[in-house]
Amino acid sequence: MDNIFEVTITPLDTVFFRDAKPFTMGDDSWGNGLFPPAPSVLYGAIRSAYLYQHPHILEEKLVDTDQDPSKSIEVIGINLNYENSDLFPLPLDLVQDKNRIEVVRSNEVDRKRKKKRYLNAKLLDRGSLEENFRGLKVGNILTGGVDKDVERIVNGLIDLESLEDYYCYGASEMKEGVDVYTLDQFLFEEPKIGNQSARTLEREEDRALYRVGFKRMHKKLSFKLQVKAKEDFLLLDKSFVRLGGEGKLAKIKVEKPEEEEALDLDEAEFKILLTSPAFFDNGWFSQELADAGFELITAAVGNPVAIGGFDLAKKCPKPLRKAVPAGSVYYYRGSSAAAIKDFFHGRKSLCTAKSDQKQGYGLFKLAKI
């Protein structure tokens, strides 16, 4: 029987997660990274840790067979955690007024490590004109108002308390401003400079310097996952796993989570907030929701994220795919509140591929408009 576990992964050293851009030492001097990492990176880390605790699965070549209990591992929640406060991607329909930004400042170290920057985040007003939105006709557009000059908050994060206000009460009852974190408050650049080894080159003059963008996470910042797995998954508690570029160590904590209350939707209009990148069969747009009878009202969608990886079983790179980024928001209209509840009951991911669902892609939260 599968159970739900809360898994906290805390790096003990710098981290580096490759993005999808090709990097060849000598042609490029800088290797770019992606933070937070793709859900498949964290899924792979905890599955590897589980297999390490059960070496017979590898020794008897049972990986991915019916006798492999690690196949049952499914990521159903992903977020960052800072000082026991869960942080999620800032919904892209929350913006800041360009002309009125209040920032709480102290000395530089405290601002980086402890202080939240207060940004005057506002909900975008919905217009009423029909527009052609990325190839689709939608009934409304999102605007900042006639006299508002607004912009998105880059790499914004929102804590769970503010997020619950966002999806439980809707725009009309949310306070005007919310506390917003940004990723740069928790990450410290520690680039690594290397020299391509002459042993791999035919000529000494072909040696090339390169830099890799390693980052050191704040010591109180960690990755937090909700995982569905077998009961013996608790064996991973207080264990270690190698994470990211160069396989730096990270510690694992496993515990049983508190039960989360489901959102009580009582209207036919609702929002979907992506909390992890999602792959849809129709690009940025979910054809499955359209086929289920849900009408897209409008959307706030970020730029696509290119996600690849390496297939250890096949010993080759995985195909590069573009995902809708976390924080993207979709406004929908259903036939009734009951129809919405029936469709989303027990559903954790909006992806249609089972492999994507298991790895934690397409995770979402329902919200009131």
mmCIF file of N, CA, C and O in Angstrom, residues 281-338:
data_model
loop_
_atom_site.group_PDB
_atom_site.id
_atom_site.type_symbol
_atom_site.label_atom_id
_atom_site.label_comp_id
_atom_site.label_asym_id
_atom_site.label_seq_id
_atom_site.Cartn_x
_atom_site.Cartn_y
_atom_site.Cartn_z
ATOM 1 N N ASP A 281 0.152 18.522 -24.412
ATOM 2 C CA ASP A 281 0.202 17.998 -25.777
ATOM 3 C C ASP A 281 0.039 19.093 -26.817
ATOM 4 O O ASP A 281 0.437 18.931 -27.969
ATOM 5 N N ASN A 282 -0.545 20.225 -26.398
ATOM 6 C CA ASN A 282 -0.816 21.310 -27.336
ATOM 7 C C ASN A 282 -0.018 22.560 -26.964
ATOM 8 O O ASN A 282 -0.553 23.655 -26.880
ATOM 9 N N GLY A 283 1.271 22.385 -26.701
ATOM 10 C CA GLY A 283 2.114 23.536 -26.382
ATOM 11 C C GLY A 283 1.832 24.087 -24.990
ATOM 12 O O GLY A 283 1.976 23.385 -23.988
ATOM 13 N N TRP A 284 1.420 25.362 -24.916
ATOM 14 C CA TRP A 284 1.152 26.009 -23.627
ATOM 15 C C TRP A 284 -0.257 25.743 -23.130
ATOM 16 O O TRP A 284 -0.596 26.057 -21.987
ATOM 17 N N PHE A 285 -1.092 25.123 -23.959
ATOM 18 C CA PHE A 285 -2.527 25.005 -23.723
ATOM 19 C C PHE A 285 -2.911 23.553 -23.493
ATOM 20 O O PHE A 285 -2.488 22.654 -24.224
ATOM 21 N N SER A 286 -3.725 23.284 -22.449
ATOM 22 C CA SER A 286 -4.142 21.921 -22.135
ATOM 23 C C SER A 286 -5.354 21.524 -22.970
ATOM 24 O O SER A 286 -6.473 21.992 -22.726
ATOM 25 N N GLN A 287 -5.132 20.638 -23.920
ATOM 26 C CA GLN A 287 -6.225 20.157 -24.755
ATOM 27 C C GLN A 287 -7.168 19.272 -23.953
ATOM 28 O O GLN A 287 -8.378 19.226 -24.206
ATOM 29 N N GLU A 288 -6.630 18.579 -22.944
ATOM 30 C CA GLU A 288 -7.454 17.704 -22.101
ATOM 31 C C GLU A 288 -8.534 18.504 -21.379
ATOM 32 O O GLU A 288 -9.690 18.072 -21.292
ATOM 33 N N LEU A 289 -8.193 19.681 -20.857
ATOM 34 C CA LEU A 289 -9.183 20.519 -20.185
ATOM 35 C C LEU A 289 -10.225 21.024 -21.169
ATOM 36 O O LEU A 289 -11.413 21.106 -20.845
ATOM 37 N N ALA A 290 -9.787 21.376 -22.366
ATOM 38 C CA ALA A 290 -10.733 21.831 -23.388
ATOM 39 C C ALA A 290 -11.695 20.714 -23.778
ATOM 40 O O ALA A 290 -12.910 20.934 -23.901
ATOM 41 N N ASP A 291 -11.175 19.505 -23.943
ATOM 42 C CA ASP A 291 -12.026 18.376 -24.310
ATOM 43 C C ASP A 291 -12.994 18.009 -23.186
ATOM 44 O O ASP A 291 -14.068 17.448 -23.437
ATOM 45 N N ALA A 292 -12.622 18.353 -21.930
ATOM 46 C CA ALA A 292 -13.495 18.063 -20.794
ATOM 47 C C ALA A 292 -14.592 19.117 -20.632
ATOM 48 O O ALA A 292 -15.415 19.006 -19.715
ATOM 49 N N GLY A 293 -14.595 20.124 -21.506
ATOM 50 C CA GLY A 293 -15.661 21.119 -21.483
ATOM 51 C C GLY A 293 -15.348 22.393 -20.725
ATOM 52 O O GLY A 293 -16.243 23.222 -20.520
ATOM 53 N N PHE A 294 -14.081 22.591 -20.330
ATOM 54 C CA PHE A 294 -13.722 23.812 -19.619
ATOM 55 C C PHE A 294 -13.319 24.893 -20.614
ATOM 56 O O PHE A 294 -12.490 24.659 -21.502
ATOM 57 N N GLU A 295 -13.882 26.068 -20.433
ATOM 58 C CA GLU A 295 -13.639 27.188 -21.347
ATOM 59 C C GLU A 295 -12.521 28.072 -20.785
ATOM 60 O O GLU A 295 -12.590 28.537 -19.659
ATOM 61 N N LEU A 296 -11.489 28.291 -21.598
ATOM 62 C CA LEU A 296 -10.399 29.164 -21.187
ATOM 63 C C LEU A 296 -10.851 30.623 -21.272
ATOM 64 O O LEU A 296 -11.269 31.093 -22.328
ATOM 65 N N ILE A 297 -10.778 31.325 -20.151
ATOM 66 C CA ILE A 297 -11.166 32.738 -20.103
ATOM 67 C C ILE A 297 -9.983 33.615 -20.463
ATOM 68 O O ILE A 297 -10.062 34.490 -21.324
ATOM 69 N N THR A 298 -8.859 33.392 -19.809
ATOM 70 C CA THR A 298 -7.632 34.133 -20.079
ATOM 71 C C THR A 298 -6.491 33.416 -19.366
ATOM 72 O O THR A 298 -6.716 32.424 -18.662
ATOM 73 N N ALA A 299 -5.275 33.904 -19.537
ATOM 74 C CA ALA A 299 -4.124 33.233 -18.925
ATOM 75 C C ALA A 299 -2.967 34.202 -18.770
ATOM 76 O O ALA A 299 -2.856 35.191 -19.500
ATOM 77 N N ALA A 300 -2.122 33.918 -17.807
ATOM 78 C CA ALA A 300 -0.839 34.615 -17.632
ATOM 79 C C ALA A 300 0.227 33.534 -17.665
ATOM 80 O O ALA A 300 0.410 32.799 -16.696
ATOM 81 N N VAL A 301 0.901 33.412 -18.811
ATOM 82 C CA VAL A 301 1.814 32.302 -19.055
ATOM 83 C C VAL A 301 3.227 32.836 -19.247
ATOM 84 O O VAL A 301 3.441 33.782 -20.007
ATOM 85 N N GLY A 302 4.192 32.234 -18.551
ATOM 86 C CA GLY A 302 5.581 32.639 -18.676
ATOM 87 C C GLY A 302 6.248 32.057 -19.902
ATOM 88 O O GLY A 302 5.662 31.265 -20.645
ATOM 89 N N ASN A 303 7.489 32.459 -20.123
ATOM 90 C CA ASN A 303 8.258 31.934 -21.250
ATOM 91 C C ASN A 303 8.568 30.462 -21.039
ATOM 92 O O ASN A 303 8.806 30.021 -19.903
ATOM 93 N N PRO A 304 8.569 29.668 -22.110
ATOM 94 C CA PRO A 304 8.795 28.229 -21.961
ATOM 95 C C PRO A 304 10.176 27.923 -21.394
ATOM 96 O O PRO A 304 11.145 28.658 -21.607
ATOM 97 N N VAL A 305 10.255 26.816 -20.655
ATOM 98 C CA VAL A 305 11.502 26.349 -20.064
ATOM 99 C C VAL A 305 11.945 25.098 -20.812
ATOM 100 O O VAL A 305 11.177 24.139 -20.945
ATOM 101 N N ALA A 306 13.169 25.111 -21.318
ATOM 102 C CA ALA A 306 13.695 23.944 -22.032
ATOM 103 C C ALA A 306 14.253 22.950 -21.022
ATOM 104 O O ALA A 306 15.103 23.295 -20.198
ATOM 105 N N ILE A 307 13.767 21.714 -21.080
ATOM 106 C CA ILE A 307 14.167 20.683 -20.123
ATOM 107 C C ILE A 307 14.626 19.449 -20.896
ATOM 108 O O ILE A 307 13.924 18.957 -21.779
ATOM 109 N N GLY A 308 15.801 18.984 -20.544
ATOM 110 C CA GLY A 308 16.347 17.783 -21.175
ATOM 111 C C GLY A 308 16.692 16.753 -20.117
ATOM 112 O O GLY A 308 15.859 16.337 -19.336
ATOM 113 N N GLY A 309 17.971 16.382 -20.072
ATOM 114 C CA GLY A 309 18.425 15.401 -19.093
ATOM 115 C C GLY A 309 19.220 14.296 -19.769
ATOM 116 O O GLY A 309 19.485 14.339 -20.978
ATOM 117 N N PHE A 310 19.601 13.313 -18.951
ATOM 118 C CA PHE A 310 20.382 12.189 -19.471
ATOM 119 C C PHE A 310 19.719 10.887 -19.044
ATOM 120 O O PHE A 310 19.371 10.710 -17.876
ATOM 121 N N ASP A 311 19.509 10.003 -19.984
ATOM 122 C CA ASP A 311 18.886 8.709 -19.736
ATOM 123 C C ASP A 311 19.969 7.696 -19.354
ATOM 124 O O ASP A 311 20.755 7.255 -20.209
ATOM 125 N N LEU A 312 20.011 7.358 -18.041
ATOM 126 C CA LEU A 312 21.043 6.427 -17.571
ATOM 127 C C LEU A 312 20.853 5.028 -18.140
ATOM 128 O O LEU A 312 21.822 4.304 -18.376
ATOM 129 N N ALA A 313 19.601 4.629 -18.335
ATOM 130 C CA ALA A 313 19.342 3.282 -18.845
ATOM 131 C C ALA A 313 19.809 3.144 -20.304
ATOM 132 O O ALA A 313 20.427 2.150 -20.677
ATOM 133 N N LYS A 314 19.526 4.160 -21.120
ATOM 134 C CA LYS A 314 19.877 4.109 -22.543
ATOM 135 C C LYS A 314 21.239 4.731 -22.839
ATOM 136 O O LYS A 314 21.709 4.696 -23.976
ATOM 137 N N LYS A 315 21.861 5.363 -21.803
ATOM 138 C CA LYS A 315 23.187 5.985 -21.957
ATOM 139 C C LYS A 315 23.207 7.040 -23.059
ATOM 140 O O LYS A 315 24.123 7.094 -23.888
ATOM 141 N N CYS A 316 22.187 7.887 -23.066
ATOM 142 C CA CYS A 316 22.127 8.937 -24.076
ATOM 143 C C CYS A 316 21.302 10.100 -23.545
ATOM 144 O O CYS A 316 20.507 9.923 -22.608
ATOM 145 N N PRO A 317 21.456 11.292 -24.130
ATOM 146 C CA PRO A 317 20.654 12.440 -23.682
ATOM 147 C C PRO A 317 19.168 12.229 -23.971
ATOM 148 O O PRO A 317 18.789 11.601 -24.968
ATOM 149 N N LYS A 318 18.337 12.757 -23.084
ATOM 150 C CA LYS A 318 16.902 12.709 -23.310
ATOM 151 C C LYS A 318 16.509 13.775 -24.326
ATOM 152 O O LYS A 318 17.197 14.795 -24.451
ATOM 153 N N PRO A 319 15.417 13.584 -25.067
ATOM 154 C CA PRO A 319 14.967 14.617 -26.014
ATOM 155 C C PRO A 319 14.666 15.924 -25.284
ATOM 156 O O PRO A 319 14.119 15.930 -24.180
ATOM 157 N N LEU A 320 15.039 17.030 -25.906
ATOM 158 C CA LEU A 320 14.786 18.341 -25.335
ATOM 159 C C LEU A 320 13.318 18.705 -25.526
ATOM 160 O O LEU A 320 12.779 18.595 -26.632
ATOM 161 N N ARG A 321 12.659 19.111 -24.431
ATOM 162 C CA ARG A 321 11.251 19.483 -24.508
ATOM 163 C C ARG A 321 11.034 20.846 -23.864
ATOM 164 O O ARG A 321 11.769 21.237 -22.950
ATOM 165 N N LYS A 322 10.030 21.548 -24.331
ATOM 166 C CA LYS A 322 9.688 22.844 -23.759
ATOM 167 C C LYS A 322 8.499 22.690 -22.817
ATOM 168 O O LYS A 322 7.479 22.110 -23.184
ATOM 169 N N ALA A 323 8.651 23.221 -21.603
ATOM 170 C CA ALA A 323 7.604 23.116 -20.590
ATOM 171 C C ALA A 323 7.041 24.484 -20.265
ATOM 172 O O ALA A 323 7.743 25.502 -20.340
ATOM 173 N N VAL A 324 5.766 24.520 -19.900
ATOM 174 C CA VAL A 324 5.152 25.746 -19.387
ATOM 175 C C VAL A 324 5.714 25.969 -17.982
ATOM 176 O O VAL A 324 5.706 25.047 -17.160
ATOM 177 N N PRO A 325 6.239 27.156 -17.668
ATOM 178 C CA PRO A 325 6.922 27.342 -16.386
ATOM 179 C C PRO A 325 5.973 27.371 -15.198
ATOM 180 O O PRO A 325 4.781 27.696 -15.327
ATOM 181 N N ALA A 326 6.509 27.030 -14.030
ATOM 182 C CA ALA A 326 5.754 27.159 -12.783
ATOM 183 C C ALA A 326 5.425 28.628 -12.553
ATOM 184 O O ALA A 326 6.184 29.516 -12.912
ATOM 185 N N GLY A 327 4.267 28.872 -11.933
ATOM 186 C CA GLY A 327 3.785 30.232 -11.715
ATOM 187 C C GLY A 327 2.773 30.681 -12.756
ATOM 188 O O GLY A 327 2.057 31.667 -12.543
ATOM 189 N N SER A 328 2.692 29.968 -13.876
ATOM 190 C CA SER A 328 1.702 30.320 -14.908
ATOM 191 C C SER A 328 0.292 30.083 -14.365
ATOM 192 O O SER A 328 0.049 29.155 -13.600
ATOM 193 N N VAL A 329 -0.631 30.951 -14.779
ATOM 194 C CA VAL A 329 -1.999 30.926 -14.257
ATOM 195 C C VAL A 329 -2.992 30.867 -15.409
ATOM 196 O O VAL A 329 -2.862 31.607 -16.395
ATOM 197 N N TYR A 330 -3.985 29.997 -15.284
ATOM 198 C CA TYR A 330 -5.042 29.855 -16.293
ATOM 199 C C TYR A 330 -6.397 30.130 -15.636
ATOM 200 O O TYR A 330 -6.704 29.561 -14.587
ATOM 201 N N TYR A 331 -7.192 30.974 -16.261
ATOM 202 C CA TYR A 331 -8.554 31.256 -15.798
ATOM 203 C C TYR A 331 -9.510 30.418 -16.639
ATOM 204 O O TYR A 331 -9.480 30.472 -17.876
ATOM 205 N N TYR A 332 -10.379 29.650 -15.968
ATOM 206 C CA TYR A 332 -11.299 28.757 -16.672
ATOM 207 C C TYR A 332 -12.730 28.960 -16.191
ATOM 208 O O TYR A 332 -12.982 29.452 -15.091
ATOM 209 N N ARG A 333 -13.644 28.508 -17.034
ATOM 210 C CA ARG A 333 -15.063 28.484 -16.682
ATOM 211 C C ARG A 333 -15.592 27.077 -16.962
ATOM 212 O O ARG A 333 -15.415 26.527 -18.055
ATOM 213 N N GLY A 334 -16.213 26.487 -15.949
ATOM 214 C CA GLY A 334 -16.795 25.165 -16.115
ATOM 215 C C GLY A 334 -18.310 25.243 -16.145
ATOM 216 O O GLY A 334 -18.898 26.306 -15.943
ATOM 217 N N SER A 335 -18.956 24.117 -16.361
ATOM 218 C CA SER A 335 -20.423 24.107 -16.424
ATOM 219 C C SER A 335 -21.037 24.276 -15.038
ATOM 220 O O SER A 335 -22.123 24.826 -14.895
ATOM 221 N N SER A 336 -20.328 23.796 -14.005
ATOM 222 C CA SER A 336 -20.821 23.906 -12.634
ATOM 223 C C SER A 336 -19.683 23.616 -11.669
ATOM 224 O O SER A 336 -18.657 23.026 -12.042
ATOM 225 N N ALA A 337 -19.867 23.998 -10.413
ATOM 226 C CA ALA A 337 -18.861 23.696 -9.387
ATOM 227 C C ALA A 337 -18.728 22.197 -9.192
ATOM 228 O O ALA A 337 -17.629 21.681 -8.957
ATOM 229 N N ALA A 338 -19.832 21.472 -9.300
ATOM 230 C CA ALA A 338 -19.804 20.023 -9.145
ATOM 231 C C ALA A 338 -18.969 19.364 -10.252
ATOM 232 O O ALA A 338 -18.221 18.409 -9.994
#
